[in-house]
Coordinates of C-alpha atoms and ligand atoms in Angstrom, one line a residue:
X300 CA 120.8 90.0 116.7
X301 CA 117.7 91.1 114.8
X302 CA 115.6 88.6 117.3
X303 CA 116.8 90.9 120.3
X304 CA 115.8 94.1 118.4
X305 CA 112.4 93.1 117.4
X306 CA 112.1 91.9 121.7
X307 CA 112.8 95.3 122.5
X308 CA 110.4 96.5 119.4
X309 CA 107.7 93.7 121.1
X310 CA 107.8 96.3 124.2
X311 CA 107.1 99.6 122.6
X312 CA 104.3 101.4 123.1
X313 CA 102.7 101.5 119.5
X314 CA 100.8 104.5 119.6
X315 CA 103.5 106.3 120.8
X316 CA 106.5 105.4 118.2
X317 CA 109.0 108.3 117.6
X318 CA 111.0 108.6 114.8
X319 CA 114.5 109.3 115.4
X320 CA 117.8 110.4 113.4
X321 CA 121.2 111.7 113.9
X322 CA 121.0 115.5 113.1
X323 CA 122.9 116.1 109.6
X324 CA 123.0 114.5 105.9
X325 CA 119.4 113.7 105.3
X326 CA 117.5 114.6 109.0
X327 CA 115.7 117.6 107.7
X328 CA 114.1 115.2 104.7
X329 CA 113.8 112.0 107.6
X330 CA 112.3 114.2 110.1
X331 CA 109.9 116.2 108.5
X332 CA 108.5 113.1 106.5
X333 CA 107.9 111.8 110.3
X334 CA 106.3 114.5 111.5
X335 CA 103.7 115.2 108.4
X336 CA 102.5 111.7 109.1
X337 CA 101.9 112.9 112.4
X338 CA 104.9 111.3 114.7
X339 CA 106.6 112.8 117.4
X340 CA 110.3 113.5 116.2
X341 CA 114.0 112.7 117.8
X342 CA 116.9 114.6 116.7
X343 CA 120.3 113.2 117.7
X344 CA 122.7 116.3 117.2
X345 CA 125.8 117.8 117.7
X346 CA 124.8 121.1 119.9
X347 CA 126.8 123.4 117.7
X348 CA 124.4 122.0 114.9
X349 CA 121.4 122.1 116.8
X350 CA 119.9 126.0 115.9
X351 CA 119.4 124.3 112.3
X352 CA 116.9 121.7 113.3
X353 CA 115.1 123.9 116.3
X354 CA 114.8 126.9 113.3
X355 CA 113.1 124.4 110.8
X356 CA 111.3 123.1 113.4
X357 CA 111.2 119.3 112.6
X358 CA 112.5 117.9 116.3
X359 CA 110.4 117.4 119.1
X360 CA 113.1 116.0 121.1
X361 CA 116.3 116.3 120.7
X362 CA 119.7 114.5 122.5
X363 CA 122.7 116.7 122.1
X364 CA 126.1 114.7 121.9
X365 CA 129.4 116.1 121.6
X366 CA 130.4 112.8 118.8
X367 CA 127.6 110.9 117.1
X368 CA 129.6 107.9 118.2
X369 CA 128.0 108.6 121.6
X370 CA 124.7 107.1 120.2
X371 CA 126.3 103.8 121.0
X372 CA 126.3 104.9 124.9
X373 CA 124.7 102.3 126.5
X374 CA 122.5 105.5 128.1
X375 CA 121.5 107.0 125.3
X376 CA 120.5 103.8 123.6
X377 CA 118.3 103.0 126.9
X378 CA 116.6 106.2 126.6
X379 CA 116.0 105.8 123.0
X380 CA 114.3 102.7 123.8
X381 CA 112.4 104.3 126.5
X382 CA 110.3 107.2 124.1
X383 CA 109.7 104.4 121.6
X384 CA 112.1 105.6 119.1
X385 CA 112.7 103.9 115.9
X386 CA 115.9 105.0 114.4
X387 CA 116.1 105.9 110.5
X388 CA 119.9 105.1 109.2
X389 CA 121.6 107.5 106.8
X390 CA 124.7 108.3 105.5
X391 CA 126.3 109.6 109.0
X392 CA 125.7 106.6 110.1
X393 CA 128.2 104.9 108.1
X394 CA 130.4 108.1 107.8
X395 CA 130.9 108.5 112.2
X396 CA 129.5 105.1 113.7
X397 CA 130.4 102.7 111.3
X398 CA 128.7 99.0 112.5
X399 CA 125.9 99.2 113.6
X400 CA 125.4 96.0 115.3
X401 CA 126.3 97.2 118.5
X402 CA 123.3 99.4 117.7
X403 CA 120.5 98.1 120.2
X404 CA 117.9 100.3 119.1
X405 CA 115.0 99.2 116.7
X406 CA 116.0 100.5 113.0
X407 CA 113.7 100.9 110.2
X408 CA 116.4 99.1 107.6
X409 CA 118.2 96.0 107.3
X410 CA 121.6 96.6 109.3
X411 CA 123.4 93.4 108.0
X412 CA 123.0 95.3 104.1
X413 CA 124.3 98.5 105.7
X414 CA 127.2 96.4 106.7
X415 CA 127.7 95.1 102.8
X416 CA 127.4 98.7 101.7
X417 CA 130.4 99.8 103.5
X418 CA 132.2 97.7 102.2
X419 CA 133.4 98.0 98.3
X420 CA 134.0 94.4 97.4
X421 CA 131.0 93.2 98.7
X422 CA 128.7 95.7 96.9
X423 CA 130.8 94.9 93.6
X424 CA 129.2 91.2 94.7
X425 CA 125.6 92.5 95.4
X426 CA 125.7 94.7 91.9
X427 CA 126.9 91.6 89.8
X428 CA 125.0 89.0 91.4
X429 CA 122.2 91.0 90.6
X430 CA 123.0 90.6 86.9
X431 CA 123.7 94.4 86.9
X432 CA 126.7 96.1 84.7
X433 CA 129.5 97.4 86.8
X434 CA 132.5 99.2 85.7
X435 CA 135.6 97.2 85.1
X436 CA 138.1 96.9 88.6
X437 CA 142.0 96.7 88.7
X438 CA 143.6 94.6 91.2
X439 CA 147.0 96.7 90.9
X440 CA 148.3 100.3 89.5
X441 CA 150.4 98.0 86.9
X442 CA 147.2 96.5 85.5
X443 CA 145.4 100.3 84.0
X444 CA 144.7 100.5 80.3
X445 CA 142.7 103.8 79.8
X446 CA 141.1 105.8 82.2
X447 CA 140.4 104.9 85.6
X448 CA 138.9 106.7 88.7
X449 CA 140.7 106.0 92.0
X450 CA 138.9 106.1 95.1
X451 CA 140.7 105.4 98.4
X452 CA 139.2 103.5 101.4
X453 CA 137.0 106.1 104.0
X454 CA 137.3 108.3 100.8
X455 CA 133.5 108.4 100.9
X456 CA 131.2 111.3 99.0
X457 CA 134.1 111.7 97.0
X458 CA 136.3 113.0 98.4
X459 CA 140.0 112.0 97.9
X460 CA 138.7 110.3 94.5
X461 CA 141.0 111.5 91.0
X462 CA 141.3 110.3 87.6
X463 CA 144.6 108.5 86.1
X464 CA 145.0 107.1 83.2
X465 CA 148.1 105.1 83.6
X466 CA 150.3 103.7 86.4
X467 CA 152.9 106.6 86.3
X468 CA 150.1 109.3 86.7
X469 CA 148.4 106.6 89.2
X470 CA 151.9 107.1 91.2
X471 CA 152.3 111.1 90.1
X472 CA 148.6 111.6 91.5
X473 CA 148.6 109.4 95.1
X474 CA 152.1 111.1 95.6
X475 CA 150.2 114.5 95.3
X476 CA 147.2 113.6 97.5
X477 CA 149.8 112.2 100.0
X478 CA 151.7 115.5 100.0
X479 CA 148.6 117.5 100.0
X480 CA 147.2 115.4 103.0
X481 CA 144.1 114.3 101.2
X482 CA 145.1 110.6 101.7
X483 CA 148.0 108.6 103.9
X484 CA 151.0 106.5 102.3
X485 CA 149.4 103.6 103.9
X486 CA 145.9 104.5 101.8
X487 CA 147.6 104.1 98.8
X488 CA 148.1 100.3 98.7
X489 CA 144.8 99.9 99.1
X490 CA 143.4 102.1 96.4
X491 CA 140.3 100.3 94.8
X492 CA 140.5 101.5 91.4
X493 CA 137.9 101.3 88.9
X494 CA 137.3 101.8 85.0
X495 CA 136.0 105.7 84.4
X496 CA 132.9 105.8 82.4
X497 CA 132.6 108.7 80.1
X498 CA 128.8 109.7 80.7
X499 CA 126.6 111.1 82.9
X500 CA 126.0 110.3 87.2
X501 CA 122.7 109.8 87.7
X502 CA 121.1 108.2 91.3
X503 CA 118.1 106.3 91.3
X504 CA 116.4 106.4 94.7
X505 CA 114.3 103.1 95.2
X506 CA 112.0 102.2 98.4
X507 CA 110.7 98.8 99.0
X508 CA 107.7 98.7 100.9
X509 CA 107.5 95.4 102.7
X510 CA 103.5 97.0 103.1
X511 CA 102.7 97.1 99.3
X512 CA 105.1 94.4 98.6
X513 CA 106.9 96.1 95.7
X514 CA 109.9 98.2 94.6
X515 CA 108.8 101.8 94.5
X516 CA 110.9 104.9 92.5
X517 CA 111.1 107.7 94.6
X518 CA 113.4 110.0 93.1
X519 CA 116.6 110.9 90.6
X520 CA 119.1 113.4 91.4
X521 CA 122.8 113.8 90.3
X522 CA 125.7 115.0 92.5
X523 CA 127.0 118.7 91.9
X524 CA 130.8 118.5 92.6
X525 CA 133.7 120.0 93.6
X526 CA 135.8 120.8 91.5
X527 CA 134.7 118.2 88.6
X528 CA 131.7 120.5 88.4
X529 CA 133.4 123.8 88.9
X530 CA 136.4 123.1 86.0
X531 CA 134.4 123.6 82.7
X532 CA 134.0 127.3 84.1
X533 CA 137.5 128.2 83.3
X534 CA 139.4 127.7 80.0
X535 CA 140.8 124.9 78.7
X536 CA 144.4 126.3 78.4
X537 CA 144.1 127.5 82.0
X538 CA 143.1 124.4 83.0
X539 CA 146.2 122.8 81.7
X540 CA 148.5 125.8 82.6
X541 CA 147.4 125.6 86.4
X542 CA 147.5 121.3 86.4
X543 CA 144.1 120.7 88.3
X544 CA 142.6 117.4 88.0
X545 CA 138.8 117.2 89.3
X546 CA 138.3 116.1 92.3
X547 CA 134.5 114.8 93.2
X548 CA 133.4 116.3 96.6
X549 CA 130.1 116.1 96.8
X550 CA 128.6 119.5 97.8
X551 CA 125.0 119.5 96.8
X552 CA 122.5 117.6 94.4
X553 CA 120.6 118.5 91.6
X554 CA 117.2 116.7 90.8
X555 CA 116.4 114.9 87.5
X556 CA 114.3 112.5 85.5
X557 CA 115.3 110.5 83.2
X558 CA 114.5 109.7 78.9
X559 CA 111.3 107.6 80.0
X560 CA 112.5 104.7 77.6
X561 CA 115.3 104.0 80.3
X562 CA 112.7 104.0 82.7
X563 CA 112.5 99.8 82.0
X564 CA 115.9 99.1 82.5
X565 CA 116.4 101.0 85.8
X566 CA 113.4 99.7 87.0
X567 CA 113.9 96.4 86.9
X568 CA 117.6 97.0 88.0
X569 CA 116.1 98.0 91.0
X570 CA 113.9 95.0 91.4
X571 CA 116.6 92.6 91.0
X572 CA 118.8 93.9 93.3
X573 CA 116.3 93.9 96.0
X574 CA 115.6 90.2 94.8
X575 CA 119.7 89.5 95.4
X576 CA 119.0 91.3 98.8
X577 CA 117.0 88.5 100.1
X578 CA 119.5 86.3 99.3
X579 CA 122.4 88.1 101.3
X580 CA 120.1 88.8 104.1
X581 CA 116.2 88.1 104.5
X582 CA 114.3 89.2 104.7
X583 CA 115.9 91.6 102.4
X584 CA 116.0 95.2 101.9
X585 CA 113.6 97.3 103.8
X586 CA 112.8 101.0 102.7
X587 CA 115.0 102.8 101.0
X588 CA 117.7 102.4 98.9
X589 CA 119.7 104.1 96.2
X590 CA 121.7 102.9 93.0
X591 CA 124.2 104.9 91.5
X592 CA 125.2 105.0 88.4
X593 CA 126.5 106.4 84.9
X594 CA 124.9 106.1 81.6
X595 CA 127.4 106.4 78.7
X596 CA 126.2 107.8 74.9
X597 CA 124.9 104.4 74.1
X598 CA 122.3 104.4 76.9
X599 CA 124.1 101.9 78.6
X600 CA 124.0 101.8 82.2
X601 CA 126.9 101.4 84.7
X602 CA 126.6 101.2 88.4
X603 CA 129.0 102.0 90.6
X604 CA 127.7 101.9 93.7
X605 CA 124.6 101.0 95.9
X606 CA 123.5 102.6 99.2
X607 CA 121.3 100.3 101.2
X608 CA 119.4 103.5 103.4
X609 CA 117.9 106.9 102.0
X610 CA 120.9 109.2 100.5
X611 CA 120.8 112.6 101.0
X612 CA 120.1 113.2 97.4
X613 CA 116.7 112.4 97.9
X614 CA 116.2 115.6 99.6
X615 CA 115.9 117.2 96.0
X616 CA 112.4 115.2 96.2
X617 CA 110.9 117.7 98.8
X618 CA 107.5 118.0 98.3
X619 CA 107.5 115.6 95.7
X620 CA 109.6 114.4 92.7
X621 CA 107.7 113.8 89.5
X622 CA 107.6 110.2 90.0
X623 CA 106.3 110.0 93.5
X624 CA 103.9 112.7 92.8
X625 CA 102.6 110.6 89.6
X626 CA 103.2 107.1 92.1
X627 CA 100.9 108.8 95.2
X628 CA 98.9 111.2 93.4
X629 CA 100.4 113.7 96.8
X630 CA 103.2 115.2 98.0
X631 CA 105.7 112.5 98.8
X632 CA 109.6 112.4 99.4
X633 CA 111.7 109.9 100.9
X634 CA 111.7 111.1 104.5
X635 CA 107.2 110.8 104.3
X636 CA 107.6 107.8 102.7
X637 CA 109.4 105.9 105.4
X638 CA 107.3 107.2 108.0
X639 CA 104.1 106.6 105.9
X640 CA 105.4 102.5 106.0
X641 CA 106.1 103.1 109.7
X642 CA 102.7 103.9 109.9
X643 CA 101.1 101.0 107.6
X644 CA 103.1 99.1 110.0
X645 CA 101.7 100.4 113.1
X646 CA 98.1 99.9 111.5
X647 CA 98.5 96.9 109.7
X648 CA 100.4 95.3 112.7
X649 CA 103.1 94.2 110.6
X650 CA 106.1 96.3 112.2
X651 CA 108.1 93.5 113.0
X652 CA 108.5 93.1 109.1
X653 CA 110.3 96.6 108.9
X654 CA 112.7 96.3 111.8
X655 CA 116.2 95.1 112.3
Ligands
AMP939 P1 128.2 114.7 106.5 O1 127.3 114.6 107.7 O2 127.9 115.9 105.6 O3 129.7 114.7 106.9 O4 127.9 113.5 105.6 C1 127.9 112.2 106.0 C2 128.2 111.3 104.9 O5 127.2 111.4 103.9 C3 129.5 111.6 104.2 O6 130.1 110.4 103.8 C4 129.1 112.5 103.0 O7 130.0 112.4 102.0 C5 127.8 111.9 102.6 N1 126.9 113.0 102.1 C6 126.5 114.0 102.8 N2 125.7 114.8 102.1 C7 125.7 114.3 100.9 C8 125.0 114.6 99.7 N3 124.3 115.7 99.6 N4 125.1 113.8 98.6 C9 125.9 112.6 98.7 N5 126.5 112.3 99.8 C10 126.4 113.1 100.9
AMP940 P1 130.8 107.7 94.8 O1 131.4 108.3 96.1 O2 131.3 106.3 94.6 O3 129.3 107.8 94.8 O4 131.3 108.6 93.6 C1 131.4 110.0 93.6 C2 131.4 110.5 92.2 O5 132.4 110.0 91.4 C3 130.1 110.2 91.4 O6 129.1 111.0 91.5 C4 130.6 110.2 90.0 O7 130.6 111.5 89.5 C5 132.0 109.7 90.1 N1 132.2 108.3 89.7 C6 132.4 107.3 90.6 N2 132.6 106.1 90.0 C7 132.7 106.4 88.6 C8 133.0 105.7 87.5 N3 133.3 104.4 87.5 N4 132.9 106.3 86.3 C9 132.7 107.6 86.2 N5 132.4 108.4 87.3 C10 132.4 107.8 88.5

């Protein structure tokens, strides 16, 4: 698979790469990162959605679709190839297209850890091969001894997530979500459900520049949440009276740093599980990457899950975060940061090292 991508990357005309994305999550961070290093830009977007990226001005091309999942159309792919366009995966990609294998476009990533992101178990795997803590799993409803969080499969950005904190109100709960809509009967036998850590969510955007050869911290952000975010504005006896239980859509993101003596431990989190990426699939994890997790009152840190592409939480970085800004000495975000290593590519002539 990659062979044939980096065939068709062999082709391209180097000094006239474009750097393309599917118009939502992170685009706006992606594609004006691209164009401040000086690329032309692709939007791929949905035409109702389109006004946003013409009024910011960050497309200089764009391919309207009436699904995303059209960017697997054999046409659209070919003309992709054709204006040079090297594709930046985010989130949308996994949310609307899923695989990507039947992808044949040059992607600045490693598609085969895209594919292990997607998929719980496997991450669980990546995290703890790592040598990384994880919250505790349940195999089944029977097994829960204090408080869990259940997420359902396809549940992703939390939605269709809830708290429980035994097997009745595991049953009460699904039953509700069923009724409500939120998730089918059929989701509920496959409920991954995992041990709730009392603490605080923070995200921990990494990039590893094959270039410099190292793991670079981009940014932190946290997730502001519907309604887990939204319930400590009402009173406690309302809250009980009414019967909510918080639900964890994600809605925005809020940036952070973090107590600078917990800077060693999530740094070298982040290092080993690009080491353990090299192992799943070399030549490892390429750009960026984010690990999320919660750190409880004894500074100890849990992570829950790991996003093998930029997350749209690294938008909060835009100029720069304080770490970037202290790492570059400029203004630097995740979307200029890809495109800067596209670049070093280009120059260095080591492109093929950045592609899959
Ligand atoms: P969307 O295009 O908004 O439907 O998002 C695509 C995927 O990315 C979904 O799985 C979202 O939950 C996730 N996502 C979008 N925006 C954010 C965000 N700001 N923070 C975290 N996840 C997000
Ligand atoms: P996710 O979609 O897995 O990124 O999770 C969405 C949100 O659920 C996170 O931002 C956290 O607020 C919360 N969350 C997920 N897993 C846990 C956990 N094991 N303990 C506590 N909170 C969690």
């Amino acid at each position: 698979m990659r062979d044939e991508i980096l065939k068709l990357l062999e082709n391209y005309d180097k000094d006239r790469i474009k750097i393309g994305t599917i118009g939502s999550h992170s685009a706006l961070n992606i594609l004006k990162g691209a164009k401040e290093e000086g690329f032309e830009t692709v939007c791929i977007c949905r035409s109702d959605d389109r006004f946003v990226y013409e009024m910011f001005e960050v497309a200089d091309h764009f391919i309207e679709v009436d699904d995303f999942k059209r960017l697997l159309n054999e046409k659209i792919q070919r003309k992709l190839v054709e204006m040079n366009t090297i594709l930046i995966p985010h989130g949308s990609y996994n949310a609307y297209i899923g695989s990507l294998y039947n992808l044949k476009v040059p992607i600045f990533g490693n598609r085969v850890l895209m594919e292990w992101e997607i998929v719980r178990e496997k991450q669980k795997e990546w995290l703890m091969n790592s040598g990384l803590k994880i919250p505790k799993t349940y195999s089944t409803p029977e097994e829960i001894d204090g408080l869990v969080i259940v997420k359902y499969p396809g549940a992703r950005g939390g939605k269709g997530y809830f708290i429980a904190t035994s097997k009745e109100d595991f049953y009460r709960k699904s039953e509700e979500f069923v009724k409500k809509g939120i998730i089918s009967r059929e989701d509920v036998k496959k409920a991954y459900i995992q041990q709730y850590i009392l603490g605080v969510p923070l995200y921990f955007s990494f990039f590893y520049s094959p270039a410099y050869e190292r793991v670079e911290l981009i940014a932190i952000d946290r997730r502001y949440e519907s309604n887990v975010d939204g319930i400590g504005r009402i009173p406690a006896q309302d809250q009980i009276k009414i019967g909510i239980s918080p639900t964890y859509t994600v809605v925005g993101n809020i940036p952070l740093i973090v107590r600078e003596s917990l800077l060693p431990r999530i740094m070298k989190d982040g290092q080993r599980v690009y080491e353990y990426s090299k192992k799943i699939a070399e030549p490892g994890m390429i750009g960026p990457f984010c690990l999320e997790s919660v750190i409880d009152e004894n500074g100890e840190i849990y992570y829950f899950e790991i996003s093998a592409r930029i997350v749209a939480g690294s938008t909060v970085g835009i100029p720069a975060s304080p770490y970037s800004y202290i790492l570059f000495g400029e203004n630097m975000y995740m979307g200029k940061r890809i495109a800067r290593e596209i670049r070093l590519g280009i120059e260095r002539d080591m492109l093929e090292k950045m592609i899959f």
